[in-house]
XYZ file of C-alpha atoms in Angstrom:
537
model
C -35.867 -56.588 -21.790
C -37.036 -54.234 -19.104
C -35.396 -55.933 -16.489
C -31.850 -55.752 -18.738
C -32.737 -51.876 -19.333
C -33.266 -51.263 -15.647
C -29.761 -53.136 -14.665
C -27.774 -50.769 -17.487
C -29.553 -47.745 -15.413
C -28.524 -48.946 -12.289
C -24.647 -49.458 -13.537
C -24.720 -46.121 -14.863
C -25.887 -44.475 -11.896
C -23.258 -46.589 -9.934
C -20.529 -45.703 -12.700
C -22.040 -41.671 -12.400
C -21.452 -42.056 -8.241
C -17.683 -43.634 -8.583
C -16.800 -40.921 -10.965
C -18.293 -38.151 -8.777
C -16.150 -39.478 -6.145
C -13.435 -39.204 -7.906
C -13.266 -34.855 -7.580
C -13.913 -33.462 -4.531
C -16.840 -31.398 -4.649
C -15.185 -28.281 -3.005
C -11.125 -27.533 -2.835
C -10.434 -24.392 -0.197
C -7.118 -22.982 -0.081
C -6.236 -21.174 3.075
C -3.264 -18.371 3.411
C -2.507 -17.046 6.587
C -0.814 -14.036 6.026
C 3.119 -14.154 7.649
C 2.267 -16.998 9.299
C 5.798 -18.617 10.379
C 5.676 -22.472 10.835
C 7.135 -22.121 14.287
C 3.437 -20.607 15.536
C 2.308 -24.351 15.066
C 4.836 -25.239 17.597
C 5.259 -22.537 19.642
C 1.206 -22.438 20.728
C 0.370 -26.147 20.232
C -0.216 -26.267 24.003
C -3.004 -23.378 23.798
C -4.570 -24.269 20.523
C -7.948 -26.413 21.177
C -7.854 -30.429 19.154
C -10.225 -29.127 16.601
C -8.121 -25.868 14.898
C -5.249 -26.513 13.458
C -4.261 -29.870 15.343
C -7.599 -30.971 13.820
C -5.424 -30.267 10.681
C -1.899 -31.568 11.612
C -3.496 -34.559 12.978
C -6.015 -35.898 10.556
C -4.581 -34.678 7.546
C -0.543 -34.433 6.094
C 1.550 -31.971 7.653
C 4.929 -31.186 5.456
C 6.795 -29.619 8.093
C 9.980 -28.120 5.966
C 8.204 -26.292 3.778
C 9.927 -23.098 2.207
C 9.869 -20.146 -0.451
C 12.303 -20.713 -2.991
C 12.954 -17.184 -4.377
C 13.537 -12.870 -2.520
C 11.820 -11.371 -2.137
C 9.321 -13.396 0.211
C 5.849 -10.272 0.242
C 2.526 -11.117 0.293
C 1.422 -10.731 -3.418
C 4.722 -12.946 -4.782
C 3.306 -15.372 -2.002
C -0.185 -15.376 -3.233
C 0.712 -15.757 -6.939
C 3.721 -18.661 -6.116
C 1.125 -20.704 -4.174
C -1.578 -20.827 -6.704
C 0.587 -20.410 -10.073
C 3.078 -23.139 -8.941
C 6.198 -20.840 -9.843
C 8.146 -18.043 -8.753
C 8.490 -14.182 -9.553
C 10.643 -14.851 -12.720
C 7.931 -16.320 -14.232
C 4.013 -14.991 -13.305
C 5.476 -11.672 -12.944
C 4.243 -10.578 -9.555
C 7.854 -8.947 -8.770
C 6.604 -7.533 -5.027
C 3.541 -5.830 -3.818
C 4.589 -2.413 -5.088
C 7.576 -1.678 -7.394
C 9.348 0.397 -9.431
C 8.834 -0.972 -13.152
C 11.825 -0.658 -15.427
C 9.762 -1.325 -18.412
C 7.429 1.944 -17.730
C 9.337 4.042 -15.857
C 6.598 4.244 -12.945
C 5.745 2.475 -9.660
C 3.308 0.021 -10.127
C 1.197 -2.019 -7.625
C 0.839 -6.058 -8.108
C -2.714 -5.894 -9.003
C -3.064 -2.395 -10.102
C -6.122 -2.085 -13.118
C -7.031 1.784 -14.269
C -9.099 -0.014 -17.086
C -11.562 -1.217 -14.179
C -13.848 0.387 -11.778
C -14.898 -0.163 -8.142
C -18.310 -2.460 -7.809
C -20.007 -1.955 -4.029
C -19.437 0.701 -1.391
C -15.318 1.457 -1.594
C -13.103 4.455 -2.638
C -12.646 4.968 -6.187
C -9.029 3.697 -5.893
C -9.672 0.611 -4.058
C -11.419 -1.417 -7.164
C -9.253 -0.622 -9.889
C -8.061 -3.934 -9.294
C -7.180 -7.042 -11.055
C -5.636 -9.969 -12.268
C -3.579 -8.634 -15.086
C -0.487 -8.407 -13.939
C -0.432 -12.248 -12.974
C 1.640 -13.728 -16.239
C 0.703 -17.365 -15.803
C -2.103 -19.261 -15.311
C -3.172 -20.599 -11.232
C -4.483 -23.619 -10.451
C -8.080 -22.078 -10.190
C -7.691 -21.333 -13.771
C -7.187 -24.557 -15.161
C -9.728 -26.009 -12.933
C -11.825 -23.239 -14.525
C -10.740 -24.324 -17.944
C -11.191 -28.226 -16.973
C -14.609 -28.138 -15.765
C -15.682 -25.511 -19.115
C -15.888 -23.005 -16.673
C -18.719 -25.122 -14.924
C -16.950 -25.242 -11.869
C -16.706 -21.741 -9.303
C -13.674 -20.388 -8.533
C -13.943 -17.583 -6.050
C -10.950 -15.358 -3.606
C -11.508 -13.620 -0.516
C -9.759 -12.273 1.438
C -9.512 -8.389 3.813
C -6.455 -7.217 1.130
C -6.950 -7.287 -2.712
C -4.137 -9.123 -3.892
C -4.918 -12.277 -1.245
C -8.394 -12.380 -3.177
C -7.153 -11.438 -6.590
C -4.104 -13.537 -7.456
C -5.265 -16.681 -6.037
C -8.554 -16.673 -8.050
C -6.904 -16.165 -11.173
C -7.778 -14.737 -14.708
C -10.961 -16.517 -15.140
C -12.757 -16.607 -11.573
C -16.212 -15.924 -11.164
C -15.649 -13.702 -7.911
C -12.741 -11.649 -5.732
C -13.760 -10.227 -3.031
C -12.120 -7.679 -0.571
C -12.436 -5.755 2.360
C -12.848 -1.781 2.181
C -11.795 0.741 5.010
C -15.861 1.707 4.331
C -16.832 -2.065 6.232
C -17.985 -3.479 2.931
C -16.387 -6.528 1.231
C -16.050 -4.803 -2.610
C -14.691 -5.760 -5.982
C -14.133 -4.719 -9.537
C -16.022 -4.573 -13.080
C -13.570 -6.880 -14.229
C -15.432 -9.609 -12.673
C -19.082 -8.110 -13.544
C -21.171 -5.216 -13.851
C -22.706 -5.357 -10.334
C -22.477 -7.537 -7.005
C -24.448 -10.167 -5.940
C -27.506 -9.515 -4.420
C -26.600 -11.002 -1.600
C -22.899 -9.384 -1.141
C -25.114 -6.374 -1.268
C -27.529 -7.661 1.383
C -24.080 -8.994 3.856
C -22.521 -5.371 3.301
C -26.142 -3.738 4.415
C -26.148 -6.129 7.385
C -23.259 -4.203 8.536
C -21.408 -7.303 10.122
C -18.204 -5.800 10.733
C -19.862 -3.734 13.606
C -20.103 -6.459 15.437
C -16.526 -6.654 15.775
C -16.273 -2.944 16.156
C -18.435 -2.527 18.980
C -17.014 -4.424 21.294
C -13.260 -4.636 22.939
C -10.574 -7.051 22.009
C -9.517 -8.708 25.568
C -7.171 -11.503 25.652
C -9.044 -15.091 24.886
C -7.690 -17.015 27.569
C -6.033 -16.227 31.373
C -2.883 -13.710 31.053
C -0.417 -16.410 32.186
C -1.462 -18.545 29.218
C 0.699 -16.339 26.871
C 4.324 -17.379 28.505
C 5.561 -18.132 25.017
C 5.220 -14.209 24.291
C 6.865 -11.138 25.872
C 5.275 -8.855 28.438
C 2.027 -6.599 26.984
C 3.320 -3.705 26.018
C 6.736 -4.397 25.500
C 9.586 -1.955 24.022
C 9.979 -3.773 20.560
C 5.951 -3.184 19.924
C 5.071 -0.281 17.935
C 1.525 1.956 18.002
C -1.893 0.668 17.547
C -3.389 3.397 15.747
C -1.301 6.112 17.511
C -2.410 4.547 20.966
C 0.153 2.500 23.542
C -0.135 -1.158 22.480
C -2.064 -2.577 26.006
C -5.616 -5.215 26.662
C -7.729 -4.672 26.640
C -8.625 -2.654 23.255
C -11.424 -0.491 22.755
C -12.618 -1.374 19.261
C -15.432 1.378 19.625
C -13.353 4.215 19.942
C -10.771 2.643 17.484
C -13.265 2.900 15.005
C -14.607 6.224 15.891
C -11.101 7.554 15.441
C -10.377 6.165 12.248
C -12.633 4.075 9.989
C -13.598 0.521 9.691
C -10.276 -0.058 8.403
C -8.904 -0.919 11.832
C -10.565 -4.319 11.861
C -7.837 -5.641 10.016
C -4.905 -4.965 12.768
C -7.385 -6.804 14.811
C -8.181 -10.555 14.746
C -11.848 -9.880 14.210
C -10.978 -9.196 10.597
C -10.246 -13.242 10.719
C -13.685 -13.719 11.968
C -15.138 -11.558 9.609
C -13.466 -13.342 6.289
C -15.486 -16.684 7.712
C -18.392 -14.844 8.246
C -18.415 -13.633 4.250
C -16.951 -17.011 3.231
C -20.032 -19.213 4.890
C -22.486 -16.644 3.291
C -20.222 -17.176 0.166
C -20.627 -21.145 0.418
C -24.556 -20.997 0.811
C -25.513 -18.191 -1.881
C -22.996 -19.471 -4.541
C -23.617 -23.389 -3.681
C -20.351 -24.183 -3.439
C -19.598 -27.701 -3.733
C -23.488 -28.156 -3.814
C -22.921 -30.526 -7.316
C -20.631 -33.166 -8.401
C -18.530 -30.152 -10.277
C -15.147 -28.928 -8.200
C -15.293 -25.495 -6.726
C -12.671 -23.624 -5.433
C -12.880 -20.943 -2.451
C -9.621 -18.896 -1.707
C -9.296 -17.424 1.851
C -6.696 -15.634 3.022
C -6.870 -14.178 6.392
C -4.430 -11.185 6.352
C -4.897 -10.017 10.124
C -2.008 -11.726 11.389
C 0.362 -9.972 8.807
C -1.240 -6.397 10.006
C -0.406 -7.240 14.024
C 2.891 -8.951 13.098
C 3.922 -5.587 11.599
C 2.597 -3.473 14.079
C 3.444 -5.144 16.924
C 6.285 -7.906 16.463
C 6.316 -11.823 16.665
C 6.902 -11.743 20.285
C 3.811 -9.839 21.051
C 0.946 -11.013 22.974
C -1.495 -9.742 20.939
C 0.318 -12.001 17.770
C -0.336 -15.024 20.097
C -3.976 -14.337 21.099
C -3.945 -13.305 17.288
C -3.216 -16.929 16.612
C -5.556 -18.437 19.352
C -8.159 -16.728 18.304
C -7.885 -17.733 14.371
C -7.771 -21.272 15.826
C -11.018 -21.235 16.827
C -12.177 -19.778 13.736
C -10.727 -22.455 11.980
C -12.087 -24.657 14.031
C -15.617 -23.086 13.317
C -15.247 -22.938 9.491
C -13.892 -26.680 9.458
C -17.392 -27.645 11.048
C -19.733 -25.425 9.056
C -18.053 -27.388 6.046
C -18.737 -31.048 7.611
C -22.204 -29.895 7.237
C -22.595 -27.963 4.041
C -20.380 -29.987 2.208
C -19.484 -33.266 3.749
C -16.505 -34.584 5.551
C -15.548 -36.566 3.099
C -16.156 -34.253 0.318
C -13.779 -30.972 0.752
C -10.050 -31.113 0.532
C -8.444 -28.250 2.204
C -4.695 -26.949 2.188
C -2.833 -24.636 4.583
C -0.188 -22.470 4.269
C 1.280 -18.990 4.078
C 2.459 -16.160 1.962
C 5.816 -15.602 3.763
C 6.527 -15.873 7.250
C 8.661 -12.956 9.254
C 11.866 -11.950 10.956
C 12.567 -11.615 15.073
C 12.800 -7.720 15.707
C 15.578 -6.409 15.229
C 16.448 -4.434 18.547
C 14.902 -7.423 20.545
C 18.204 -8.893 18.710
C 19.981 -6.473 19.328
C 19.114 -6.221 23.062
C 20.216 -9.912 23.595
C 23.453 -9.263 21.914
C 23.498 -10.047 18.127
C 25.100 -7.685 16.691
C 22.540 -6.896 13.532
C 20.524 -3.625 13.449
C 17.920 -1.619 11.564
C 18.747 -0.308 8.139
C 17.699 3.995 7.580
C 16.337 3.084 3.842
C 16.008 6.952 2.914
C 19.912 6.778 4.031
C 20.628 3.875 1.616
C 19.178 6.510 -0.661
C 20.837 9.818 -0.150
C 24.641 7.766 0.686
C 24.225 6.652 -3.008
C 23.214 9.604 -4.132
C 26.322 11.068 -2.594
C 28.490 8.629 -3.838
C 27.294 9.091 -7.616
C 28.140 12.734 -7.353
C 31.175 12.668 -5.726
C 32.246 9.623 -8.337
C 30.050 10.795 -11.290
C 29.347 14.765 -11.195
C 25.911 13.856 -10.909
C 23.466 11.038 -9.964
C 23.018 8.194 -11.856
C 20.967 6.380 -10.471
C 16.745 6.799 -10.501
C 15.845 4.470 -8.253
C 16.711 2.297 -5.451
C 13.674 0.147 -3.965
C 12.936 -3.432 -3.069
C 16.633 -3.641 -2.530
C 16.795 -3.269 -6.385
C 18.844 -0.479 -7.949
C 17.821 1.279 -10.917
C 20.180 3.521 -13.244
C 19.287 6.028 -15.643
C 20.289 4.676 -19.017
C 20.516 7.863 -20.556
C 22.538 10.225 -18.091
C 24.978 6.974 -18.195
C 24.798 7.711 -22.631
C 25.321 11.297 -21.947
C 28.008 11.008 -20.121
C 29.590 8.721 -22.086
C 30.168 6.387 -19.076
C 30.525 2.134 -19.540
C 27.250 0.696 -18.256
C 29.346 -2.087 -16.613
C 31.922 -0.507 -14.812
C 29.079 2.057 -13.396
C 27.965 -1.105 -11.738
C 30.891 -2.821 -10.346
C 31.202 0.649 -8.884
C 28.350 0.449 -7.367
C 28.862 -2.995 -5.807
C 32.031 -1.561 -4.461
C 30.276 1.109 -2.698
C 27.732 -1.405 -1.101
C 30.636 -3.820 -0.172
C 31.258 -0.989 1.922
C 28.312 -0.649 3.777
C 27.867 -2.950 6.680
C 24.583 -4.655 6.324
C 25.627 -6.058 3.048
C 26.211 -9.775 2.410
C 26.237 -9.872 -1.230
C 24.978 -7.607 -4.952
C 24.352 -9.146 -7.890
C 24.166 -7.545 -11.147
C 21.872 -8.251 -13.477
C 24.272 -10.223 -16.127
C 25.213 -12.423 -12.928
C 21.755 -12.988 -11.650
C 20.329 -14.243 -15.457
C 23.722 -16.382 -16.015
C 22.749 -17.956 -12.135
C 23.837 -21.794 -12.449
C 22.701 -22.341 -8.937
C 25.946 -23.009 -7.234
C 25.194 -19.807 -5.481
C 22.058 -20.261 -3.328
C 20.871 -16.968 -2.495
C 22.037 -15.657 -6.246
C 19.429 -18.650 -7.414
C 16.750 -17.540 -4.768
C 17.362 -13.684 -6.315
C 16.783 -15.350 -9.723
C 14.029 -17.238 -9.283
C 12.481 -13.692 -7.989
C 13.658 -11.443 -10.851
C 12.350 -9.999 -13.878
C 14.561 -8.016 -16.170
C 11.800 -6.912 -18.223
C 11.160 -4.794 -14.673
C 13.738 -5.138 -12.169
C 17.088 -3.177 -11.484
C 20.322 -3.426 -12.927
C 21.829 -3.993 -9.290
C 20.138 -6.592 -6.522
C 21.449 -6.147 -3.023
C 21.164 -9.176 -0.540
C 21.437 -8.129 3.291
C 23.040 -9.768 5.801
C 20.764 -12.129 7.986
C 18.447 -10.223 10.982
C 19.183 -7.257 9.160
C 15.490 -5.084 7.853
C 14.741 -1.952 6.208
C 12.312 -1.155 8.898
C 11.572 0.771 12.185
C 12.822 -0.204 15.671
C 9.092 -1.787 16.359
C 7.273 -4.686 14.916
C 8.420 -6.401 11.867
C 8.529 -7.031 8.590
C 9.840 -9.667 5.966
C 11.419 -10.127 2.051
C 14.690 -12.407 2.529
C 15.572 -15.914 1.349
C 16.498 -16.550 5.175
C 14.939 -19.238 6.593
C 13.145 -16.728 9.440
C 10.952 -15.575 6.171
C 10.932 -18.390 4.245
C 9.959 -21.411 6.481
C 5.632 -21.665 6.209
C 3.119 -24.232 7.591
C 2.001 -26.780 4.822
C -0.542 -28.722 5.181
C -3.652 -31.269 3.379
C -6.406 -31.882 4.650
C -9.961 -34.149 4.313
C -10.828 -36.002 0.105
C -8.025 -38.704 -0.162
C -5.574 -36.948 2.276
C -4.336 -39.803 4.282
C -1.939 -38.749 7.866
C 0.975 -38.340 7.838
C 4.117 -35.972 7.723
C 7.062 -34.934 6.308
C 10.279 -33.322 7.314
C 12.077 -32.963 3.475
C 12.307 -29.762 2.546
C 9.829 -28.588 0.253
C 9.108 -25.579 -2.186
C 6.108 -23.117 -1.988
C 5.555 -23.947 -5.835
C 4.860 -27.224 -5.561
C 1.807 -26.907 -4.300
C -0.784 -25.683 -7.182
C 1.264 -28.546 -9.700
C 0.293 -31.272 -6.889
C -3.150 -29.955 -6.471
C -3.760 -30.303 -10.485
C -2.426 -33.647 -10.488
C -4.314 -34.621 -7.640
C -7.574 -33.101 -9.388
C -6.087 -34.716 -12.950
C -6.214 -31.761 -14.737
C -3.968 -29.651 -16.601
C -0.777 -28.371 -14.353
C -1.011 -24.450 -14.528
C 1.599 -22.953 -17.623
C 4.259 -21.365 -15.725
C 5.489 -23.830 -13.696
C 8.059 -26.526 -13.023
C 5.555 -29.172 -12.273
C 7.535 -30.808 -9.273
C 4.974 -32.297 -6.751
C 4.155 -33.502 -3.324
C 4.231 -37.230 -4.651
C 3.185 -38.416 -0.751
C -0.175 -36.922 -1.273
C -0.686 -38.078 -4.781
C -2.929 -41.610 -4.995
């Protein structure tokens, strides 16, 4: 009898083990912040084998991977990847936008209800998820494991640690211009003794008392234009040249500048290792989930272009980092153990005058222009102006001038799309009737419907003409459905990921319904639930 009573142990211990292996103990999903999938190309012959061609080459690399809705800005991005659906849907409409509904501009993860916990400004942690509509991936893992398993964001801007850790994390964690990573009250009444004991360590000074020089020999970086060239803007009111003095950077300005830096990269690893160790992250046979996003390279990309050398040692740098974190979790957590995914929250657009300067003709849109020519128009058409906002290419009208007035809402807006057929960067405007009647014929009119909320966007939705921005003569920026800002690295890595690669196209969204299916648990509520079937068992 004991000998029978022994052997049922034994097969339930070996029954425990295969069912253990059957969840990863620890998923981590990584957003690099306007990362374009042409960087993996571009700098393959700089990165070192154990970065990212660690990841392309052990793991599954889907190589046409796009955003399937405008406008393409970091908080959309955040919320698409982990939700599994577009704008339409969880809500996040831009980063900051004017909201129909309330008649005020509103921020993506704006919370007034909630306070700041750690050492920030008052404003920086009245933040959180409650803007999100739909449920993320992290929340139904939450919900699967009865909120036994962790789910915590970081990241150096709020909404990369907020919307990817969902309604129900544990933790979000940010980066304040003060050097401390902070969050809100909405997640608990105080920080972690230990966030408290990293923030006192004071690790960003590390960083911030050094210079940034390039990584490797100057005639390494032949894929990128001279140092300071003409199409790079300021860095922190200072000519754009290596080597940087982070000191005096700092002493200038705050700890804030770490993020136009790629130090800021190296500091979200730093946190996220001390993260791993005090929270035991994938320490039990229960999944975790870690969100980093590493926003550095969307701060130089703006600042300084995609062409810049500091962008490329920007990206040579976050390879080793990668590297770094990829072997700290072999150790902590096992190579077998952790599945990772890559991507990014949009990617980015050449500069415009660099464009220009080789002879396409495309150029720089004066947004405060855009503004007073239609306020000029409505007068001169009108008697007064109609309209009380124009933002996020979106045009608002005020309803009750229109009333007043006694004016037909409809043909106030074909008038309006008459004036903007005028205007030379414009490819196409869509009213509101036309973008919720979309069939999908029209591609771009589907991408501007698959980003629009009529609950709080405009009445009127203006699509530019390709290599055309609503920005300065330097850097860059990003927001179309062109390929240039829609095309992002995608890619699996480590628990059941076997190599490979793809080169179908594939959609942003289908990433958090693969990952639930993949975990077999519920697919998060919002979305469409088309999946990556060559990763799926």
């Amino acid at each position: 009898m004991r000998k029978f009573l022994v052997f049922l142990a034994l097969i339930s211990l070996i029954e425990t083990q295969t069912q253990a292996q059957d969840k990863p103990k620890l998923v981590v999903g990584i957003v690099v912040d306007q990362m374009k999938m042409e960087y993996l190309y571009r700098f393959s012959d700089d990165y070192s084998d154990n970065g990212f061609k660690r990841l392309m080459n052990k793991g599954y690399t889907f190589h046409n991977t796009h955003y399937n809705y405008m406008p393409t800005y970091t908080g959309p991005g955040h919320a698409a990847i982990y939700t599994g659906t577009t704008p339409s849907v969880n809500g996040i409409v831009g980063n900051n936008w004017f909201n129909k509904a309330t008649g005020k501009d509103m921020y993506c993860t704006d919370d007034a209800t909630v306070g700041t916990l750690g050492n920030g400004t008052d404003y920086e942690g009245k933040m959180s998820p409650k803007n999100l509509l739909s449920t993320t991936i992290t929340d139904e893992l939450k919900l699967a494991t009865n909120f036994k398993g962790k789910v915590i964001g970081i990241s150096l801007k709020d909404r990369g640690a907020i919307l990817p850790a969902g309604h129900f994390a544990d933790w979000a964690f940010w980066y304040s211009k003060t050097g401390s990573f902070i969050s809100s009250n909405y997640y608990g009444e105080a920080l972690p003794d230990w966030v408290t004991t990293f923030n006192n360590e004071k690790h960003y000074e590390k960083y911030l008392n050094t210079q940034w020089d390039l990584l490797k020999p100057k005639e390494v970086y032949n894929e990128s234009l001279n140092d300071n060239n003409p199409y790079e803007g300021k860095m922190f009111k200072k000519t754009p040249f290596f080597p940087y003095n982070m000191k005096e950077m700092y002493e200038n300005n705050d700890a804030g500048v770490l993020r136009s830096t790629p130090f800021g990269n190296n500091l979200i690893v730093d946190f996220a290792k001390r993260t791993i160790e005090k929270e035991a992250l994938g320490k039990d046979e229960v999944t975790d989930f870690l969100t980093v996003s590493f926003s550095s390279t969307d701060y130089i990309g703006h600042l300084l272009g995609p062409r810049s050398i500091e962008l490329q040692d920007a990206y040579l740098r976050l390879d080793q980092t990668i590297a770094e974190f990829l072997t700290y979790l072999d150790k902590t957590v096992g190579k077998d153990n952790y599945l990772i995914f890559l991507t990014a929250d949009h990617a980015g657009a050449e500069n415009v005058t660099y464009l220009k300067d080789n002879k396409y003709d495309v150029d720089n849109i004066n947004s405060k222009k855009v503004i007073n020519d239609l306020e000029t128009f409505s007068k001169e058409k009108y008697g007064e102006n109609v309209v009380l906002e124009y933002s996020n290419s979106n045009v608002f009208f005020n309803k009750e001038i229109i009333a007043a007035s006694n004016l037909d809402i409809e043909e106030v807006k074909q008038s309006f799309k008459e004036f903007f057929y005028k205007q030379k960067f414009v490819r196409r405007v869509y009213t509101d009737n036309e973008i919720l009647a979309a069939s999908g014929s029209d591609m771009y009119l589907k991408f501007i419907a698959n980003g629009y909320d009529p609950i709080q966007n405009g009445e009127l939705v203006v699509l530019e003409k390709p290599g055309y921005l609503e920005y300065g003569s330097t850097g860059t920026t990003h927001g179309s459905p062109y390929t240039y800002d829609t095309h992002v690295p995608l890619i699996f890595y480590g628990w059941k990921i076997t190599p490979g690669k793809s080169y179908n196209k594939k959609a942003i969204t289908q990433i958090a319904p693969t990952l639930a299916l993949k975990l077999k648990i519920t697919l998060p509520n919002g979305t469409e639930a088309e999946v990556l079937e060559e990763i799926l068992d």
